[in-house]
Amino acid sequence: MNIFSSLLSNLNYGTIFFLMLLESTVIPVPSELVVSPAAYHAAGGNLNIFLVILFATLGADCGASINYAAGYYLGRPIIYRFANSRLGKLCLLNQQKVEKSEHYFNDHGMAATITGRLIPGIRHLISIPAGLSKMHYWKFLLYTTLGAGAWNIILAALGWYLHTIVPESQLDEKIMEYGEYIKIVVLSLVAIAVLYFGIRWWLKRKKSA
């Protein structure tokens, strides 16, 4: 934990990439406390905001690819065994969380790798059912990049905005406060998008019938 604290307090492009890689596997690293503070420093001229988003997204892609490979090559029994193990619990995992991500993937299809990246509790696990279902890797990577990129842009915009209104000593507190509002908005938008595409699919099916 001290290692993570040290990395979070010394953000550069390398640590952003590494921490976001971990966040997209099963290591409980909150992306809000990586991308938003990095964007805050970018607003102060210490980093480049576009490179912050780029390295955060590349890290997320690599971490998601690790989860995808685990699902693809290890299979469900081993994944569940790990989730229920002591190490899995240290990573805040359990079988129910993995199953929840599977249900979301099964209900929403391949697009779940985009929308799932925006949903707390699903975001870092959605790559596992993609691997379990043998989804084509390059399609998975494209969708993951779109979802992770969108999430990182939102977090970066938050950090950039906070630079104008709060001192650095209050940054983490404000990130978590505003983060709750962002989650509500994002979940609402995802729900609207799912409803819209669901209705389109139903109307198209009804018309063809």
PDB file of C-alpha atoms in Angstrom:
ATOM      1  CA  MET A   1       0.000   0.000   0.000  1.00  0.00           C
ATOM      2  CA  ASN A   2       2.900   2.355   0.711  1.00  0.00           C
ATOM      3  CA  ILE A   3       4.170   1.622  -2.809  1.00  0.00           C
ATOM      4  CA  PHE A   4       0.834   2.703  -4.303  1.00  0.00           C
ATOM      5  CA  SER A   5       0.785   5.845  -2.141  1.00  0.00           C
ATOM      6  CA  SER A   6       4.297   6.685  -3.323  1.00  0.00           C
ATOM      7  CA  LEU A   7       3.316   6.179  -6.978  1.00  0.00           C
ATOM      8  CA  LEU A   8       0.159   8.253  -6.568  1.00  0.00           C
ATOM      9  CA  SER A   9       2.136  11.105  -5.041  1.00  0.00           C
ATOM     10  CA  ASN A  10       4.703  11.035  -7.899  1.00  0.00           C
ATOM     11  CA  LEU A  11       2.557  10.919 -10.997  1.00  0.00           C
ATOM     12  CA  ASN A  12       4.297  10.943 -14.369  1.00  0.00           C
ATOM     13  CA  TYR A  13       3.475   9.210 -17.638  1.00  0.00           C
ATOM     14  CA  GLY A  14       5.137   5.976 -16.517  1.00  0.00           C
ATOM     15  CA  THR A  15       3.317   5.776 -13.182  1.00  0.00           C
ATOM     16  CA  ILE A  16       0.013   6.731 -14.858  1.00  0.00           C
ATOM     17  CA  PHE A  17       0.452   3.849 -17.320  1.00  0.00           C
ATOM     18  CA  PHE A  18       1.435   1.384 -14.581  1.00  0.00           C
ATOM     19  CA  LEU A  19      -1.325   2.325 -12.133  1.00  0.00           C
ATOM     20  CA  MET A  20      -4.001   2.215 -14.824  1.00  0.00           C
ATOM     21  CA  LEU A  21      -2.682  -1.169 -15.949  1.00  0.00           C
ATOM     22  CA  LEU A  22      -3.156  -2.417 -12.384  1.00  0.00           C
ATOM     23  CA  GLU A  23      -6.586  -0.774 -12.141  1.00  0.00           C
ATOM     24  CA  SER A  24      -7.747  -2.694 -15.215  1.00  0.00           C
ATOM     25  CA  THR A  25      -6.672  -6.061 -13.798  1.00  0.00           C
ATOM     26  CA  VAL A  26      -7.905  -7.080 -10.339  1.00  0.00           C
ATOM     27  CA  ILE A  27      -5.738  -4.745  -8.234  1.00  0.00           C
ATOM     28  CA  PRO A  28      -7.952  -2.207  -6.392  1.00  0.00           C
ATOM     29  CA  VAL A  29      -6.426   1.041  -7.670  1.00  0.00           C
ATOM     30  CA  PRO A  30      -9.090   3.769  -8.077  1.00  0.00           C
ATOM     31  CA  SER A  31      -8.713   5.377 -11.501  1.00  0.00           C
ATOM     32  CA  GLU A  32     -10.238   8.578 -10.120  1.00  0.00           C
ATOM     33  CA  LEU A  33      -7.154   9.077  -7.946  1.00  0.00           C
ATOM     34  CA  VAL A  34      -4.803   8.537 -10.893  1.00  0.00           C
ATOM     35  CA  VAL A  35      -6.199  10.345 -13.930  1.00  0.00           C
ATOM     36  CA  SER A  36      -7.882  13.308 -12.237  1.00  0.00           C
ATOM     37  CA  PRO A  37      -4.820  14.324 -10.145  1.00  0.00           C
ATOM     38  CA  ALA A  38      -2.612  13.890 -13.236  1.00  0.00           C
ATOM     39  CA  ALA A  39      -4.937  16.190 -15.182  1.00  0.00           C
ATOM     40  CA  TYR A  40      -4.877  18.615 -12.243  1.00  0.00           C
ATOM     41  CA  HIS A  41      -1.084  18.782 -12.549  1.00  0.00           C
ATOM     42  CA  ALA A  42      -1.396  19.081 -16.325  1.00  0.00           C
ATOM     43  CA  ALA A  43      -3.581  22.152 -15.841  1.00  0.00           C
ATOM     44  CA  GLY A  44      -0.719  23.573 -13.770  1.00  0.00           C
ATOM     45  CA  GLY A  45       1.714  23.007 -16.633  1.00  0.00           C
ATOM     46  CA  ASN A  46       3.564  20.000 -15.166  1.00  0.00           C
ATOM     47  CA  LEU A  47       2.174  17.387 -17.585  1.00  0.00           C
ATOM     48  CA  ASN A  48       0.500  17.312 -20.989  1.00  0.00           C
ATOM     49  CA  ILE A  49      -3.238  16.592 -20.715  1.00  0.00           C
ATOM     50  CA  PHE A  50      -3.361  14.661 -23.997  1.00  0.00           C
ATOM     51  CA  LEU A  51      -0.457  12.437 -22.944  1.00  0.00           C
ATOM     52  CA  VAL A  52      -2.133  11.856 -19.577  1.00  0.00           C
ATOM     53  CA  ILE A  53      -5.229  10.520 -21.362  1.00  0.00           C
ATOM     54  CA  LEU A  54      -3.111   8.545 -23.851  1.00  0.00           C
ATOM     55  CA  PHE A  55      -0.962   6.771 -21.245  1.00  0.00           C
ATOM     56  CA  ALA A  56      -3.954   6.156 -18.983  1.00  0.00           C
ATOM     57  CA  THR A  57      -5.808   4.528 -21.877  1.00  0.00           C
ATOM     58  CA  LEU A  58      -2.804   2.466 -22.965  1.00  0.00           C
ATOM     59  CA  GLY A  59      -2.399   1.250 -19.389  1.00  0.00           C
ATOM     60  CA  ALA A  60      -6.078   0.356 -19.223  1.00  0.00           C
ATOM     61  CA  ASP A  61      -5.781  -1.543 -22.525  1.00  0.00           C
ATOM     62  CA  CYS A  62      -2.818  -3.572 -21.250  1.00  0.00           C
ATOM     63  CA  GLY A  63      -4.500  -4.383 -17.943  1.00  0.00           C
ATOM     64  CA  ALA A  64      -7.728  -5.332 -19.691  1.00  0.00           C
ATOM     65  CA  SER A  65      -5.742  -7.570 -22.074  1.00  0.00           C
ATOM     66  CA  ILE A  66      -4.315  -9.437 -19.068  1.00  0.00           C
ATOM     67  CA  ASN A  67      -7.842 -10.109 -17.780  1.00  0.00           C
ATOM     68  CA  TYR A  68      -8.974 -11.077 -21.278  1.00  0.00           C
ATOM     69  CA  ALA A  69      -6.083 -13.566 -21.602  1.00  0.00           C
ATOM     70  CA  ALA A  70      -6.889 -15.015 -18.167  1.00  0.00           C
ATOM     71  CA  GLY A  71     -10.498 -15.618 -19.185  1.00  0.00           C
ATOM     72  CA  TYR A  72      -9.533 -16.925 -22.627  1.00  0.00           C
ATOM     73  CA  TYR A  73      -6.840 -19.393 -21.548  1.00  0.00           C
ATOM     74  CA  LEU A  74      -7.629 -20.293 -17.922  1.00  0.00           C
ATOM     75  CA  GLY A  75     -11.381 -20.740 -18.137  1.00  0.00           C
ATOM     76  CA  ARG A  76     -14.221 -20.242 -15.677  1.00  0.00           C
ATOM     77  CA  PRO A  77     -13.309 -22.826 -12.957  1.00  0.00           C
ATOM     78  CA  ILE A  78      -9.830 -21.358 -12.389  1.00  0.00           C
ATOM     79  CA  ILE A  79     -11.123 -17.782 -12.517  1.00  0.00           C
ATOM     80  CA  TYR A  80     -13.764 -18.589  -9.893  1.00  0.00           C
ATOM     81  CA  ARG A  81     -11.222 -20.424  -7.740  1.00  0.00           C
ATOM     82  CA  PHE A  82      -8.957 -17.380  -7.763  1.00  0.00           C
ATOM     83  CA  ALA A  83     -11.848 -14.998  -7.021  1.00  0.00           C
ATOM     84  CA  ASN A  84     -12.763 -17.082  -3.955  1.00  0.00           C
ATOM     85  CA  SER A  85      -9.163 -17.465  -2.760  1.00  0.00           C
ATOM     86  CA  ARG A  86      -7.493 -15.413  -0.030  1.00  0.00           C
ATOM     87  CA  LEU A  87      -5.507 -13.508  -2.660  1.00  0.00           C
ATOM     88  CA  GLY A  88      -8.694 -12.810  -4.588  1.00  0.00           C
ATOM     89  CA  LYS A  89     -10.334 -11.414  -1.470  1.00  0.00           C
ATOM     90  CA  LEU A  90      -7.297  -9.172  -0.883  1.00  0.00           C
ATOM     91  CA  CYS A  91      -8.018  -7.799  -4.358  1.00  0.00           C
ATOM     92  CA  LEU A  92     -11.635  -7.197  -3.242  1.00  0.00           C
ATOM     93  CA  LEU A  93     -12.813  -9.995  -5.532  1.00  0.00           C
ATOM     94  CA  ASN A  94     -15.362 -12.764  -5.113  1.00  0.00           C
ATOM     95  CA  GLN A  95     -17.238 -15.117  -7.411  1.00  0.00           C
ATOM     96  CA  GLN A  96     -20.392 -12.988  -7.246  1.00  0.00           C
ATOM     97  CA  LYS A  97     -18.576  -9.974  -8.718  1.00  0.00           C
ATOM     98  CA  VAL A  98     -17.201 -12.051 -11.584  1.00  0.00           C
ATOM     99  CA  GLU A  99     -20.636 -13.531 -12.228  1.00  0.00           C
ATOM    100  CA  LYS A 100     -22.155 -10.035 -12.198  1.00  0.00           C
ATOM    101  CA  SER A 101     -19.739  -8.951 -14.932  1.00  0.00           C
ATOM    102  CA  GLU A 102     -20.580 -12.112 -16.913  1.00  0.00           C
ATOM    103  CA  HIS A 103     -24.309 -11.414 -16.690  1.00  0.00           C
ATOM    104  CA  TYR A 104     -23.756  -7.849 -17.874  1.00  0.00           C
ATOM    105  CA  PHE A 105     -21.663  -9.077 -20.818  1.00  0.00           C
ATOM    106  CA  ASN A 106     -24.200 -11.749 -21.728  1.00  0.00           C
ATOM    107  CA  ASP A 107     -27.098  -9.280 -21.530  1.00  0.00           C
ATOM    108  CA  HIS A 108     -25.459  -6.552 -23.594  1.00  0.00           C
ATOM    109  CA  GLY A 109     -23.205  -8.466 -25.965  1.00  0.00           C
ATOM    110  CA  MET A 110     -19.905  -7.209 -27.308  1.00  0.00           C
ATOM    111  CA  ALA A 111     -20.898  -3.565 -26.754  1.00  0.00           C
ATOM    112  CA  ALA A 112     -20.634  -4.349 -23.034  1.00  0.00           C
ATOM    113  CA  THR A 113     -16.865  -3.932 -23.373  1.00  0.00           C
ATOM    114  CA  ILE A 114     -17.542  -0.250 -24.151  1.00  0.00           C
ATOM    115  CA  THR A 115     -20.356   0.544 -21.712  1.00  0.00           C
ATOM    116  CA  GLY A 116     -18.971  -1.766 -19.021  1.00  0.00           C
ATOM    117  CA  ARG A 117     -15.802   0.350 -18.837  1.00  0.00           C
ATOM    118  CA  LEU A 118     -17.954   3.199 -17.531  1.00  0.00           C
ATOM    119  CA  ILE A 119     -19.732   1.292 -14.755  1.00  0.00           C
ATOM    120  CA  PRO A 120     -18.252   1.010 -11.224  1.00  0.00           C
ATOM    121  CA  GLY A 121     -17.872  -2.590 -10.062  1.00  0.00           C
ATOM    122  CA  ILE A 122     -18.001  -3.849 -13.653  1.00  0.00           C
ATOM    123  CA  ARG A 123     -15.280  -1.694 -15.231  1.00  0.00           C
ATOM    124  CA  HIS A 124     -12.184  -3.693 -14.279  1.00  0.00           C
ATOM    125  CA  LEU A 125     -13.839  -7.130 -14.633  1.00  0.00           C
ATOM    126  CA  ILE A 126     -15.713  -6.846 -17.944  1.00  0.00           C
ATOM    127  CA  SER A 127     -12.622  -8.093 -19.823  1.00  0.00           C
ATOM    128  CA  ILE A 128     -12.844 -11.500 -18.140  1.00  0.00           C
ATOM    129  CA  PRO A 129     -16.192 -12.561 -19.705  1.00  0.00           C
ATOM    130  CA  ALA A 130     -14.944 -11.182 -23.030  1.00  0.00           C
ATOM    131  CA  GLY A 131     -12.077 -13.675 -22.798  1.00  0.00           C
ATOM    132  CA  LEU A 132     -14.330 -16.479 -21.564  1.00  0.00           C
ATOM    133  CA  SER A 133     -16.610 -15.983 -24.580  1.00  0.00           C
ATOM    134  CA  LYS A 134     -13.587 -16.044 -26.954  1.00  0.00           C
ATOM    135  CA  MET A 135     -14.454 -12.603 -28.314  1.00  0.00           C
ATOM    136  CA  HIS A 136     -12.159 -11.610 -31.177  1.00  0.00           C
ATOM    137  CA  TYR A 137      -9.192  -9.880 -29.547  1.00  0.00           C
ATOM    138  CA  TRP A 138      -8.828  -6.921 -31.911  1.00  0.00           C
ATOM    139  CA  LYS A 139     -12.518  -6.129 -31.663  1.00  0.00           C
ATOM    140  CA  PHE A 140     -12.243  -6.431 -27.883  1.00  0.00           C
ATOM    141  CA  LEU A 141      -9.249  -4.079 -27.867  1.00  0.00           C
ATOM    142  CA  LEU A 142     -11.056  -1.508 -30.029  1.00  0.00           C
ATOM    143  CA  TYR A 143     -14.131  -1.490 -27.804  1.00  0.00           C
ATOM    144  CA  THR A 144     -12.008  -1.405 -24.659  1.00  0.00           C
ATOM    145  CA  THR A 145     -10.034   1.555 -25.990  1.00  0.00           C
ATOM    146  CA  LEU A 146     -13.241   3.445 -26.767  1.00  0.00           C
ATOM    147  CA  GLY A 147     -14.717   2.767 -23.324  1.00  0.00           C
ATOM    148  CA  ALA A 148     -11.517   3.365 -21.366  1.00  0.00           C
ATOM    149  CA  GLY A 149     -10.717   6.462 -23.433  1.00  0.00           C
ATOM    150  CA  ALA A 150     -14.155   7.945 -22.742  1.00  0.00           C
ATOM    151  CA  TRP A 151     -13.810   7.283 -19.001  1.00  0.00           C
ATOM    152  CA  ASN A 152     -10.323   8.774 -18.888  1.00  0.00           C
ATOM    153  CA  ILE A 153     -11.472  11.891 -20.739  1.00  0.00           C
ATOM    154  CA  ILE A 154     -14.233  12.361 -18.151  1.00  0.00           C
ATOM    155  CA  LEU A 155     -11.767  11.967 -15.269  1.00  0.00           C
ATOM    156  CA  ALA A 156      -9.229  14.258 -16.947  1.00  0.00           C
ATOM    157  CA  ALA A 157     -11.894  16.931 -17.475  1.00  0.00           C
ATOM    158  CA  LEU A 158     -12.752  16.704 -13.772  1.00  0.00           C
ATOM    159  CA  GLY A 159      -9.113  17.136 -12.724  1.00  0.00           C
ATOM    160  CA  TRP A 160      -8.601  20.047 -15.115  1.00  0.00           C
ATOM    161  CA  TYR A 161     -11.737  21.766 -13.788  1.00  0.00           C
ATOM    162  CA  LEU A 162     -10.791  21.224 -10.127  1.00  0.00           C
ATOM    163  CA  HIS A 163      -7.486  22.989 -10.726  1.00  0.00           C
ATOM    164  CA  THR A 164      -9.461  26.216 -11.118  1.00  0.00           C
ATOM    165  CA  ILE A 165     -11.429  25.940  -7.864  1.00  0.00           C
ATOM    166  CA  VAL A 166      -9.579  23.920  -5.174  1.00  0.00           C
ATOM    167  CA  PRO A 167      -6.044  23.826  -3.698  1.00  0.00           C
ATOM    168  CA  GLU A 168      -4.109  20.583  -4.045  1.00  0.00           C
ATOM    169  CA  SER A 169      -4.584  19.801  -0.340  1.00  0.00           C
ATOM    170  CA  GLN A 170      -8.331  19.346  -0.971  1.00  0.00           C
ATOM    171  CA  LEU A 171      -7.997  17.577  -4.313  1.00  0.00           C
ATOM    172  CA  ASP A 172      -8.611  13.938  -3.345  1.00  0.00           C
ATOM    173  CA  GLU A 173     -11.618  14.863  -1.223  1.00  0.00           C
ATOM    174  CA  LYS A 174     -13.202  16.877  -4.044  1.00  0.00           C
ATOM    175  CA  ILE A 175     -12.451  14.174  -6.614  1.00  0.00           C
ATOM    176  CA  MET A 176     -14.375  11.614  -4.585  1.00  0.00           C
ATOM    177  CA  GLU A 177     -17.217  14.088  -3.989  1.00  0.00           C
ATOM    178  CA  TYR A 178     -17.599  15.052  -7.660  1.00  0.00           C
ATOM    179  CA  GLY A 179     -16.902  11.452  -8.672  1.00  0.00           C
ATOM    180  CA  GLU A 180     -20.196  10.356  -7.129  1.00  0.00           C
ATOM    181  CA  TYR A 181     -22.105  12.844  -9.281  1.00  0.00           C
ATOM    182  CA  ILE A 182     -20.192  11.694 -12.357  1.00  0.00           C
ATOM    183  CA  LYS A 183     -21.070   8.057 -11.654  1.00  0.00           C
ATOM    184  CA  ILE A 184     -24.769   8.927 -11.442  1.00  0.00           C
ATOM    185  CA  VAL A 185     -24.659  10.836 -14.736  1.00  0.00           C
ATOM    186  CA  VAL A 186     -22.635   8.116 -16.506  1.00  0.00           C
ATOM    187  CA  LEU A 187     -24.900   5.320 -15.256  1.00  0.00           C
ATOM    188  CA  SER A 188     -27.937   7.292 -16.443  1.00  0.00           C
ATOM    189  CA  LEU A 189     -26.401   7.795 -19.897  1.00  0.00           C
ATOM    190  CA  VAL A 190     -25.457   4.114 -20.158  1.00  0.00           C
ATOM    191  CA  ALA A 191     -28.992   3.103 -19.157  1.00  0.00           C
ATOM    192  CA  ILE A 192     -30.464   5.433 -21.801  1.00  0.00           C
ATOM    193  CA  ALA A 193     -28.070   4.073 -24.453  1.00  0.00           C
ATOM    194  CA  VAL A 194     -28.891   0.453 -23.572  1.00  0.00           C
ATOM    195  CA  LEU A 195     -32.621   1.234 -23.664  1.00  0.00           C
ATOM    196  CA  TYR A 196     -32.290   3.007 -27.014  1.00  0.00           C
ATOM    197  CA  PHE A 197     -30.375   0.186 -28.703  1.00  0.00           C
ATOM    198  CA  GLY A 198     -32.652  -2.386 -27.081  1.00  0.00           C
ATOM    199  CA  ILE A 199     -35.740  -0.709 -28.528  1.00  0.00           C
ATOM    200  CA  ARG A 200     -34.052  -0.392 -31.948  1.00  0.00           C
ATOM    201  CA  TRP A 201     -33.205  -4.103 -31.901  1.00  0.00           C
ATOM    202  CA  TRP A 202     -36.772  -5.030 -30.882  1.00  0.00           C
ATOM    203  CA  LEU A 203     -38.353  -2.835 -33.578  1.00  0.00           C
ATOM    204  CA  LYS A 204     -35.998  -4.231 -36.212  1.00  0.00           C
ATOM    205  CA  ARG A 205     -36.802  -7.790 -35.155  1.00  0.00           C
ATOM    206  CA  LYS A 206     -40.533  -7.059 -35.129  1.00  0.00           C
ATOM    207  CA  LYS A 207     -40.336  -5.507 -38.592  1.00  0.00           C
ATOM    208  CA  SER A 208     -38.434  -8.480 -40.047  1.00  0.00           C
ATOM    209  CA  ALA A 209     -40.930 -10.879 -38.479  1.00  0.00           C
TER     210      ALA A 209
END
